[in-house]
Coordinates of C-alpha atoms and ligand atoms in Angstrom, one line a residue:
M1249 CA 110.9 86.6 144.2
I1250 CA 107.8 85.7 142.2
H1251 CA 105.0 88.3 141.8
N1252 CA 101.5 87.9 140.8
L1253 CA 101.7 89.0 137.2
A1254 CA 98.0 89.9 137.1
S1255 CA 98.7 92.8 139.3
C1256 CA 101.0 94.3 136.7
R1257 CA 98.4 96.6 135.2
F1258 CA 97.5 98.1 138.5
S1259 CA 100.8 98.7 140.1
R1260 CA 102.5 102.1 139.9
L1261 CA 105.8 100.8 138.6
A1262 CA 105.9 97.1 138.2
S1263 CA 109.0 95.2 137.1
F1264 CA 109.2 91.5 137.9
A1265 CA 111.8 89.0 138.7
L1266 CA 111.0 85.4 137.7
P1267 CA 113.3 82.4 137.7
L1268 CA 114.6 81.3 134.3
N1269 CA 112.6 78.5 132.6
A1270 CA 113.9 76.0 130.1
L1271 CA 113.9 78.6 127.3
G1272 CA 115.9 81.0 129.3
R1273 CA 112.8 83.2 129.7
A1274 CA 112.9 85.6 132.6
N1275 CA 111.3 88.9 133.8
C1276 CA 113.8 90.9 135.8
V1277 CA 114.2 94.2 137.6
P1278 CA 116.8 96.4 135.9
A1279 CA 119.3 96.1 138.8
K1280 CA 119.3 92.3 138.3
L1281 CA 119.5 92.5 134.5
F1282 CA 123.3 92.7 134.2
C1283 CA 123.9 89.6 136.4
L1284 CA 121.2 87.8 134.6
Q1285 CA 122.6 88.6 131.2
R1286 CA 126.0 87.4 132.4
S1287 CA 124.7 84.1 133.7
L1288 CA 122.7 83.6 130.5
K1289 CA 125.9 84.2 128.5
S1290 CA 127.8 81.7 130.6
L1291 CA 125.0 79.2 129.8
G1292 CA 125.7 79.7 126.1
F1293 CA 123.0 82.3 125.3
R1294 CA 123.9 85.4 123.2
C1295 CA 122.4 88.4 124.9
N1296 CA 121.1 91.1 122.7
C1297 CA 121.6 94.2 124.8
Q1298 CA 123.3 97.5 123.9
T1299 CA 122.5 100.7 125.6
G1300 CA 121.7 104.3 124.7
N1301 CA 120.3 106.3 121.9
P1302 CA 123.3 107.1 119.7
M1303 CA 122.3 110.8 119.4
M1304 CA 122.2 111.2 123.2
N1305 CA 125.9 111.5 123.8
D1306 CA 125.7 114.5 126.1
P1307 CA 126.0 113.5 129.8
N1308 CA 124.4 116.9 130.8
E1309 CA 121.3 116.2 128.8
I1310 CA 118.4 114.7 130.9
T1311 CA 116.7 111.5 129.7
F1312 CA 113.8 111.4 127.3
R1313 CA 111.3 110.6 130.0
E1314 CA 112.6 113.4 132.2
S1315 CA 112.4 115.7 129.2
V1316 CA 108.7 114.8 128.6
D1317 CA 108.0 115.1 132.3
R1318 CA 109.5 118.7 132.4
M1319 CA 107.3 119.6 129.4
F1320 CA 104.4 118.3 131.4
D1321 CA 105.4 120.3 134.5
R1322 CA 105.7 123.4 132.5
A1323 CA 102.2 123.0 131.3
T1324 CA 100.6 122.1 134.6
A1325 CA 102.3 125.1 136.2
T1326 CA 99.9 127.2 134.1
M1327 CA 96.9 125.2 135.2
D1328 CA 94.9 125.0 138.4
L1329 CA 94.7 121.3 139.0
P1330 CA 93.6 119.8 142.4
L1331 CA 96.6 118.9 144.6
G1332 CA 98.3 115.6 143.5
L1333 CA 96.3 115.2 140.3
A1334 CA 99.2 116.3 138.1
E1335 CA 101.4 113.7 139.7
Q1336 CA 98.8 111.0 139.1
I1337 CA 98.5 111.9 135.5
R1338 CA 102.3 112.2 134.9
S1339 CA 103.2 108.9 136.5
C1340 CA 103.6 105.8 134.4
N1341 CA 101.1 103.3 135.9
S1342 CA 103.2 100.2 135.2
V1343 CA 106.1 98.9 133.1
Y1344 CA 106.5 95.3 132.3
Q1345 CA 110.0 94.1 131.2
V1346 CA 110.5 90.7 129.7
Q1347 CA 113.4 88.6 128.7
F1348 CA 112.8 85.6 126.5
G1349 CA 114.9 83.2 124.6
V1350 CA 114.3 82.1 121.0
K1351 CA 116.1 79.3 119.2
L1352 CA 117.4 80.6 115.9
G1353 CA 119.0 77.8 113.8
D1354 CA 121.4 76.1 116.1
R1355 CA 121.8 78.9 118.7
Y1356 CA 119.7 80.5 121.3
E1357 CA 119.3 84.3 121.6
V1358 CA 117.8 86.2 124.5
F1359 CA 115.8 89.4 123.8
T1360 CA 114.7 92.1 126.1
G1361 CA 111.4 93.9 125.6
W1362 CA 109.1 96.3 127.5
R1363 CA 105.4 97.4 127.5
A1364 CA 104.7 100.5 129.5
V1365 CA 101.1 101.5 130.5
H1366 CA 101.1 105.2 131.2
S1367 CA 97.5 106.2 131.9
E1368 CA 94.4 104.0 132.0
H1369 CA 91.9 106.8 132.3
I1370 CA 90.3 105.2 129.2
L1371 CA 90.7 101.6 128.1
P1372 CA 92.1 100.2 125.9
V1373 CA 95.5 101.8 126.2
K1374 CA 97.2 102.3 122.9
G1375 CA 100.7 102.7 121.6
G1376 CA 103.2 101.4 119.1
I1377 CA 105.8 98.6 119.4
R1378 CA 109.3 99.7 118.4
Y1379 CA 112.2 97.6 117.3
A1380 CA 115.5 99.4 117.9
D1381 CA 118.9 98.3 119.3
F1382 CA 119.0 101.4 121.5
A1383 CA 115.5 100.8 123.1
N1384 CA 115.4 101.1 126.8
Q1385 CA 112.8 101.4 129.6
D1386 CA 113.2 105.2 130.0
E1387 CA 112.4 105.7 126.4
V1388 CA 109.4 103.4 126.5
E1389 CA 108.0 105.2 129.5
A1390 CA 108.5 108.6 127.7
L1391 CA 106.8 107.4 124.6
A1392 CA 103.9 105.9 126.6
A1393 CA 103.4 109.2 128.4
L1394 CA 103.3 111.0 125.0
M1395 CA 100.7 108.6 123.8
S1396 CA 98.4 109.5 126.7
Y1397 CA 98.7 113.2 126.0
K1398 CA 98.5 112.7 122.2
C1399 CA 95.2 110.7 122.4
A1400 CA 93.7 113.3 124.6
I1401 CA 94.8 116.2 122.4
V1402 CA 93.2 114.7 119.3
M1403 CA 90.3 113.3 121.3
I1404 CA 90.9 109.7 120.5
P1405 CA 89.4 107.5 123.3
F1406 CA 92.5 105.6 124.3
G1407 CA 94.8 105.7 127.3
G1408 CA 98.6 105.7 126.6
S1409 CA 101.0 102.8 126.3
K1410 CA 104.2 101.9 124.4
G1411 CA 106.3 98.9 123.8
A1412 CA 109.8 98.1 122.5
L1413 CA 112.0 95.2 121.7
K1414 CA 115.8 95.7 121.9
I1415 CA 116.8 94.5 118.5
D1416 CA 118.2 95.7 115.2
P1417 CA 115.7 94.1 112.8
R1418 CA 118.0 94.6 109.9
Q1419 CA 120.3 92.0 111.3
Y1420 CA 117.7 89.2 111.1
S1421 CA 116.1 87.2 108.4
E1422 CA 112.3 87.5 107.9
K1423 CA 111.9 84.0 109.2
D1424 CA 113.8 84.7 112.4
L1425 CA 112.0 88.1 112.9
E1426 CA 108.7 86.3 112.6
K1427 CA 109.7 83.8 115.3
I1428 CA 111.0 86.5 117.6
T1429 CA 107.9 88.7 117.1
R1430 CA 105.5 85.8 117.7
R1431 CA 107.3 84.9 120.9
F1432 CA 107.3 88.5 122.1
A1433 CA 103.6 88.8 121.3
Q1434 CA 102.9 85.6 123.4
E1435 CA 104.8 87.1 126.3
L1436 CA 102.7 90.3 126.2
A1437 CA 99.4 88.6 125.4
K1438 CA 99.7 86.3 128.4
R1439 CA 99.7 89.4 130.6
D1440 CA 96.9 91.2 128.8
L1441 CA 99.4 93.6 127.4
I1442 CA 98.0 92.8 124.0
H1443 CA 94.2 92.6 124.2
P1444 CA 91.4 94.3 122.1
S1445 CA 89.7 95.8 125.2
L1446 CA 92.8 96.5 127.3
N1447 CA 96.0 97.2 125.3
V1448 CA 96.2 97.6 121.6
P1449 CA 99.7 97.9 120.0
A1450 CA 100.5 99.4 116.6
P1451 CA 103.6 99.9 114.4
D1452 CA 106.4 102.3 115.3
M1453 CA 110.1 102.6 114.4
G1454 CA 111.4 99.4 113.0
T1455 CA 108.0 97.7 112.7
G1456 CA 105.2 97.8 110.2
E1457 CA 102.1 95.9 109.0
R1458 CA 104.1 92.7 108.5
E1459 CA 104.9 92.5 112.3
M1460 CA 101.3 93.6 113.2
G1461 CA 100.0 90.8 111.1
W1462 CA 102.2 88.3 113.0
I1463 CA 101.1 89.8 116.3
S1464 CA 97.4 89.6 115.3
D1465 CA 97.7 86.0 114.2
T1466 CA 99.6 85.0 117.4
Y1467 CA 97.0 86.6 119.6
Q1468 CA 94.0 85.1 117.7
S1469 CA 95.7 81.6 117.9
L1470 CA 96.1 82.0 121.6
F1471 CA 92.5 83.2 122.2
P1472 CA 90.4 81.8 119.2
G1473 CA 87.1 82.4 120.9
Q1474 CA 87.1 86.2 121.0
A1475 CA 84.8 87.9 118.5
N1476 CA 86.8 91.1 118.8
G1477 CA 90.2 89.4 118.5
M1478 CA 91.1 91.2 115.4
G1479 CA 91.1 94.4 117.3
C1480 CA 94.0 93.3 119.4
V1481 CA 96.5 95.3 117.3
T1482 CA 96.2 98.0 114.6
G1483 CA 98.4 98.7 111.6
K1484 CA 97.6 95.3 110.2
P1485 CA 97.7 94.6 106.4
V1486 CA 94.2 95.4 104.9
H1487 CA 93.7 91.7 104.0
L1488 CA 94.2 90.8 107.7
G1489 CA 91.7 93.3 109.0
G1490 CA 93.7 96.5 108.6
I1491 CA 92.3 99.7 107.2
S1492 CA 93.1 101.6 104.0
G1493 CA 95.3 104.6 104.7
R1494 CA 96.9 103.3 107.9
I1495 CA 100.4 103.0 106.4
E1496 CA 100.4 106.6 105.2
A1497 CA 98.5 107.9 108.2
T1498 CA 101.2 109.5 110.3
G1499 CA 102.9 111.2 107.3
R1500 CA 99.5 112.2 106.0
G1501 CA 98.6 113.7 109.4
V1502 CA 101.9 115.7 109.4
Q1503 CA 100.7 117.1 106.0
Y1504 CA 97.2 117.9 107.3
G1505 CA 98.7 119.5 110.4
L1506 CA 101.0 121.7 108.4
R1507 CA 98.2 122.7 106.1
E1508 CA 96.1 123.8 109.0
Y1509 CA 99.0 125.8 110.5
F1510 CA 99.4 127.6 107.2
R1511 CA 95.7 128.5 107.2
H1512 CA 96.5 130.9 110.0
P1513 CA 98.6 133.8 108.7
D1514 CA 99.2 135.1 112.3
D1515 CA 100.8 131.8 113.2
V1516 CA 102.8 131.7 110.0
T1517 CA 104.1 135.2 110.6
R1518 CA 105.2 134.2 114.1
A1519 CA 107.7 131.8 112.4
K1520 CA 108.8 134.7 110.2
L1521 CA 107.3 133.0 107.2
N1522 CA 104.5 133.9 104.9
G1523 CA 102.2 132.5 102.3
T1524 CA 101.4 128.8 101.9
L1525 CA 103.3 125.6 101.8
E1526 CA 103.9 126.2 98.0
G1527 CA 107.7 126.6 97.4
K1528 CA 108.7 126.2 101.1
R1529 CA 112.1 124.6 101.5
I1530 CA 111.9 121.5 103.7
V1531 CA 114.6 119.4 105.3
V1532 CA 113.5 115.9 106.4
Q1533 CA 115.4 113.6 108.8
G1534 CA 114.5 109.9 108.3
L1535 CA 112.9 108.6 105.1
G1536 CA 111.1 105.8 106.9
N1537 CA 107.3 105.4 107.2
V1538 CA 106.6 108.8 108.6
G1539 CA 109.3 110.9 106.9
Y1540 CA 108.7 109.3 103.5
H1541 CA 105.0 109.9 103.4
A1542 CA 105.2 113.4 104.9
A1543 CA 107.9 114.5 102.3
K1544 CA 106.1 112.8 99.4
F1545 CA 102.7 114.4 100.1
L1546 CA 104.1 117.8 100.9
S1547 CA 106.2 117.9 97.7
E1548 CA 103.7 116.2 95.4
E1549 CA 100.5 117.8 96.6
D1550 CA 101.4 121.1 98.3
G1551 CA 104.2 122.3 96.1
A1552 CA 106.8 122.3 98.9
K1553 CA 110.5 121.6 97.9
I1554 CA 112.4 118.9 99.8
T1555 CA 115.8 120.5 99.8
G1556 CA 117.5 118.1 102.2
I1557 CA 117.1 114.4 103.3
I1558 CA 119.0 113.0 106.2
E1559 CA 119.4 109.3 106.6
R1560 CA 121.6 106.9 108.7
D1561 CA 124.5 107.1 106.3
G1562 CA 124.5 110.9 105.7
A1563 CA 122.5 113.5 104.1
I1564 CA 121.8 114.7 100.5
S1565 CA 120.6 118.2 99.4
S1566 CA 119.5 120.0 96.3
A1567 CA 118.4 123.6 96.1
D1568 CA 115.9 122.6 93.3
G1569 CA 114.3 120.0 95.5
L1570 CA 114.7 116.2 95.7
D1571 CA 112.4 113.7 94.1
V1572 CA 111.2 111.8 97.2
E1573 CA 110.0 108.7 95.4
A1574 CA 113.4 108.4 93.5
V1575 CA 115.3 108.9 96.8
K1576 CA 113.3 106.2 98.5
Q1577 CA 114.0 103.8 95.6
H1578 CA 117.7 104.7 95.8
I1579 CA 117.7 103.9 99.5
T1580 CA 116.0 100.6 99.0
A1581 CA 118.5 99.6 96.3
N1582 CA 121.6 100.9 97.9
G1583 CA 120.9 100.9 101.7
G1584 CA 121.4 104.7 102.0
V1585 CA 121.2 108.1 100.4
K1586 CA 124.9 108.2 99.3
G1587 CA 125.4 108.3 95.6
F1588 CA 121.9 109.7 94.8
P1589 CA 122.4 111.3 91.4
G1590 CA 122.2 115.1 91.1
A1591 CA 122.4 115.9 94.8
D1592 CA 125.2 117.0 97.1
Y1593 CA 126.2 114.4 99.8
T1594 CA 127.6 114.8 103.2
E1595 CA 128.6 112.0 105.5
D1596 CA 127.8 114.2 108.6
G1597 CA 124.0 113.8 108.3
A1598 CA 123.3 115.6 111.6
S1599 CA 124.9 118.8 110.2
M1600 CA 122.0 119.0 107.7
L1601 CA 119.6 119.7 110.7
E1602 CA 121.3 123.1 110.9
A1603 CA 120.8 123.8 107.1
D1604 CA 119.1 127.0 105.9
C1605 CA 115.5 126.0 105.1
D1606 CA 111.9 127.1 106.0
I1607 CA 110.7 123.9 107.7
L1608 CA 112.7 121.2 109.5
I1609 CA 110.9 117.9 109.8
P1610 CA 112.7 115.5 112.2
A1611 CA 111.0 112.2 111.4
A1612 CA 113.6 109.6 112.6
M1613 CA 113.9 109.4 116.3
E1614 CA 114.1 111.2 119.6
S1615 CA 116.7 113.6 121.0
V1616 CA 118.3 114.7 117.8
I1617 CA 118.0 118.4 118.6
T1618 CA 119.8 118.9 121.9
R1619 CA 121.4 121.7 123.8
Q1620 CA 124.5 121.1 121.6
N1621 CA 122.9 122.0 118.2
A1622 CA 119.7 123.9 119.1
A1623 CA 121.3 127.4 118.8
K1624 CA 122.6 126.5 115.3
I1625 CA 119.2 125.4 113.9
Q1626 CA 118.3 127.9 111.1
A1627 CA 114.8 126.6 110.3
P1628 CA 112.2 129.1 111.7
L1629 CA 109.6 126.3 111.9
I1630 CA 110.2 122.8 113.2
A1631 CA 107.4 120.2 112.5
E1632 CA 108.0 117.3 114.9
A1633 CA 107.0 114.2 113.0
A1634 CA 109.1 112.0 115.2
N1635 CA 108.4 111.5 118.9
G1636 CA 110.6 113.7 121.1
P1637 CA 113.1 114.9 118.6
V1638 CA 113.7 118.1 120.6
T1639 CA 115.0 117.7 124.2
Y1640 CA 113.7 120.0 126.9
A1641 CA 116.9 122.0 127.0
A1642 CA 116.8 122.5 123.2
D1643 CA 113.2 123.4 123.4
E1644 CA 114.0 126.3 125.8
I1645 CA 116.9 127.5 123.6
L1646 CA 114.7 127.4 120.4
R1647 CA 111.9 129.3 122.1
E1648 CA 114.3 132.0 123.1
K1649 CA 115.5 132.2 119.5
G1650 CA 111.9 132.6 118.3
T1651 CA 111.7 129.2 116.5
V1652 CA 108.2 127.9 116.3
I1653 CA 107.7 124.2 117.0
I1654 CA 104.6 122.3 116.0
P1655 CA 104.8 119.6 118.7
D1656 CA 105.0 115.8 118.3
A1657 CA 102.1 115.1 120.7
Y1658 CA 99.8 116.8 118.1
L1659 CA 101.6 116.6 114.7
N1660 CA 102.3 112.8 114.6
A1661 CA 98.9 111.8 115.9
G1662 CA 97.7 110.7 112.5
G1663 CA 98.9 107.2 113.2
V1664 CA 96.9 106.7 116.3
T1665 CA 93.9 108.4 114.8
V1666 CA 93.7 106.0 111.9
S1667 CA 94.5 103.1 114.3
Y1668 CA 91.4 104.2 116.1
F1669 CA 89.4 103.9 112.9
E1670 CA 90.9 100.5 112.3
W1671 CA 90.0 99.3 115.8
V1672 CA 86.4 100.6 115.4
K1673 CA 86.2 98.8 112.1
N1674 CA 87.5 95.5 113.7
L1675 CA 84.9 95.8 116.5
A1676 CA 82.1 96.7 114.1
R1677 CA 83.3 94.0 111.6
I1678 CA 82.3 96.1 108.6
R1679 CA 84.4 98.3 106.4
F1680 CA 83.7 102.1 106.2
G1681 CA 81.6 103.2 103.3
Y1682 CA 80.2 99.7 102.7
L1683 CA 76.6 100.8 103.3
E1684 CA 76.7 104.4 102.1
R1685 CA 78.8 104.4 98.9
R1686 CA 76.4 103.4 96.2
N1687 CA 73.6 105.4 97.9
E1688 CA 75.8 108.5 97.8
E1689 CA 76.5 107.8 94.1
R1690 CA 72.7 107.5 93.4
R1691 CA 72.0 110.8 95.1
G1692 CA 74.8 112.5 93.2
Q1693 CA 73.4 111.1 89.9
M1694 CA 70.0 112.4 90.8
L1695 CA 71.4 115.9 91.6
V1696 CA 73.3 116.0 88.2
E1697 CA 70.2 115.0 86.3
A1698 CA 68.1 117.6 88.2
L1699 CA 70.6 120.3 87.4
E1700 CA 70.7 119.4 83.8
K1701 CA 67.0 119.3 83.5
M1702 CA 66.4 122.6 85.3
L1703 CA 69.2 124.5 83.6
N1704 CA 68.9 122.8 80.3
T1705 CA 72.6 122.3 80.1
T1706 CA 75.2 119.5 80.5
V1707 CA 77.2 119.3 83.7
P1708 CA 80.9 119.1 82.8
Q1709 CA 82.4 115.6 83.1
E1710 CA 84.8 116.6 85.9
I1711 CA 82.1 118.0 88.1
R1712 CA 79.8 115.0 87.2
D1713 CA 82.5 112.6 88.3
Q1714 CA 83.0 114.4 91.6
L1715 CA 79.3 114.4 92.4
T1716 CA 78.6 110.9 91.4
T1717 CA 81.5 109.2 93.1
G1718 CA 80.6 107.7 96.5
S1719 CA 83.2 107.7 99.4
D1720 CA 85.2 104.6 99.7
E1721 CA 87.1 103.6 102.9
L1722 CA 90.3 105.5 102.0
A1723 CA 88.4 108.7 101.3
L1724 CA 86.5 108.4 104.6
V1725 CA 89.7 107.7 106.5
R1726 CA 91.5 110.7 105.0
S1727 CA 88.4 112.9 105.7
G1728 CA 88.3 111.8 109.4
L1729 CA 92.0 112.3 109.8
D1730 CA 91.9 115.8 108.2
D1731 CA 89.0 116.7 110.5
T1732 CA 90.9 115.5 113.5
M1733 CA 94.1 117.4 112.7
R1734 CA 92.2 120.6 111.9
N1735 CA 90.1 120.5 115.1
A1736 CA 93.0 119.6 117.3
Y1737 CA 95.2 122.4 115.9
N1738 CA 92.5 125.0 116.5
N1739 CA 92.0 123.7 120.1
I1740 CA 95.7 124.1 120.7
R1741 CA 96.0 127.6 119.1
D1742 CA 92.9 128.8 121.1
I1743 CA 94.7 127.9 124.3
F1744 CA 97.9 129.5 123.1
N1745 CA 96.2 132.7 122.2
A1746 CA 93.9 132.9 125.2
R1747 CA 96.4 132.1 128.0
E1748 CA 99.2 134.5 128.8
K1749 CA 101.2 131.9 130.7
V1750 CA 101.1 129.4 127.9
V1751 CA 104.4 130.2 126.2
D1752 CA 104.3 128.1 123.1
L1753 CA 102.3 125.5 121.0
R1754 CA 103.9 122.6 122.9
T1755 CA 102.7 123.9 126.2
A1756 CA 99.3 124.6 124.7
A1757 CA 99.1 121.1 123.4
F1758 CA 100.1 119.6 126.8
V1759 CA 97.5 121.8 128.5
C1760 CA 94.8 120.7 126.1
G1761 CA 95.6 117.0 126.6
I1762 CA 96.1 117.2 130.4
E1763 CA 92.9 119.2 131.0
R1764 CA 90.9 116.4 129.2
I1765 CA 92.6 113.6 131.2
A1766 CA 92.2 115.5 134.4
K1767 CA 88.5 116.0 133.8
R1768 CA 88.2 112.3 133.2
Y1769 CA 90.0 111.4 136.4
E1770 CA 88.0 113.9 138.4
S1771 CA 84.7 112.5 137.1
M1772 CA 85.9 109.0 137.9
G1773 CA 86.6 110.1 141.5
I1774 CA 90.3 109.2 141.5
Ligands
NAD180 P1 110.9 103.9 110.5 O1 111.7 102.8 111.1 O2 109.9 103.5 109.4 O3 111.8 105.0 109.9 C1 112.8 105.6 110.6 C2 113.8 106.2 109.5 O4 114.8 107.0 110.2 C3 114.5 105.1 108.8 O5 114.5 105.4 107.4 C4 115.9 105.1 109.3 O6 116.9 104.7 108.4 C5 116.0 106.6 109.7 N1 117.0 106.8 110.7 C6 117.3 106.1 111.8 N2 118.3 106.6 112.5 C7 118.6 107.7 111.9 C8 119.6 108.8 112.1 N3 120.3 108.7 113.2 N4 119.6 109.8 111.3 C9 118.8 109.8 110.2 N5 117.9 108.9 109.9 C10 117.8 107.9 110.7 O7 110.1 104.6 111.7 P2 108.8 105.5 111.7 O8 107.7 104.6 111.9 O9 108.8 106.3 110.5 O10 109.0 106.4 113.0 C11 109.8 107.5 113.0 C12 109.5 108.4 114.1 O11 108.1 108.7 114.1 C13 109.7 107.7 115.5 O12 110.1 108.7 116.4 C14 108.3 107.2 115.8 O13 108.2 107.0 117.3 C15 107.5 108.3 115.3 N6 106.1 107.9 115.0 C16 105.8 106.9 114.2 C17 104.5 106.5 113.9 C18 104.1 105.4 113.0 O14 102.9 105.3 112.7 N7 105.0 104.7 112.4 C19 103.4 107.2 114.6 C20 103.8 108.3 115.4 C21 105.1 108.6 115.6

């Protein structure tokens, strides 16, 4: 059965079955996947499919997508949406699954990838591409849905999308990864699933600016005539059209989100905490892009203590606080946290989620706090840096217990926010601060001179430096991100405080995002 691929973006749930071509490339419905993989194997291809998130070993736990959908339903139950509109918003518009073969040395390997488009109420749609050996369609749909709600919550004008490739990137050389990434990018670009005005990917778990650079170059080689081609993907290296501050953005956003939370004593008291971030004991799971930057900034700039770090090979702890930079270097050199000097080590990393601390920051992956361990979580405040770290069942248990959760759909929106800045920069073809910086400096200089003349005194050097330094791109990006995270938190807490049926910050965040999407759909007449 051959479908018109162009219809993919408009179908409700589109998976395609295409015949194999010479490279073993095929698009297939899940039911046919197993047979196809078997026949590919019999033809000498090695298939790269494993199943399941390793943390999701509870058969009673619903899937990630179902979990996100139930959180959505809980929010819409408190709202007064026109009949059918909630279902329209909740449904994933389309999912494209692709299998493609790549010749690596003297063998062929077949890879499976997805790109889900959740909501196209605004174009382009936006969402990361993840490389993980446990990736699956359900997860991609869940993440795409979270992207729609997230963008609406922080008022970034994108619809929601997400992609994944089922691969453990650590098992491949850089050369092979480049070949695989470029091939995947071609498959997606051919179907407008990478496109500066329609669908703009970004980094996620297992990918970073290197992969985004390859994707950008592949797209621009395929479509060299597009003036906006550089905006086909965000999270690129700065020298390839990226933006300063994108790598740190999600972790930085977590820091700004937590700072805003601690500006509201009532909210802090609800988590049975008090004061500021200074001295707060934090356990972080995952010292990758998001976890590393969040832990680094919170400890180096806000005086928090990182008392525990959980990684793939176990967890380390220290009551005095861990040096995040040193731990990161240790992981790079040794492949894990084991053996980090001056810290206690346990092989059972997940047990550290239950440690006594003030703030737990899951920053690795989804579904790590489930019905099995939720009751044992001691942290009174969970800051969801990862997407979907708390399952629906765990969420209910934690709320009953009085644990406060700052939800993913808000807290990790720093990445997409700065991606938006990068996309705007690419379309405008000018870096932020280029026109204003020296003008700002000149005005600052005039102000200093006027003050000195009028008061007959000398302005101290520190103040002079502050007044006479114009904003460069990084300063502007951080300022825009800070503003976004502050405003969004206040929108969420206003809903939480004003509406009796809204039981927690997650529900408030969903209500905030869904209301904005609903308004858009209603105005569009859909
Ligand atoms: P990453 O690949 O850079 O880092 C993930 C880290 O988690 C790695 O250090 C890895 O070793 C560790 N890890 C993996 N499995 C683990 C386990 N079972 N226990 C403990 N540690 C484990 O990924 P990332 O980009 O930092 O993404 C992390 C999470 O944040 C994901 O949920 C992702 O969807 C979400 N997120 C990322 C971004 C972004 O800009 N990168 C934006 C929004 C949300």
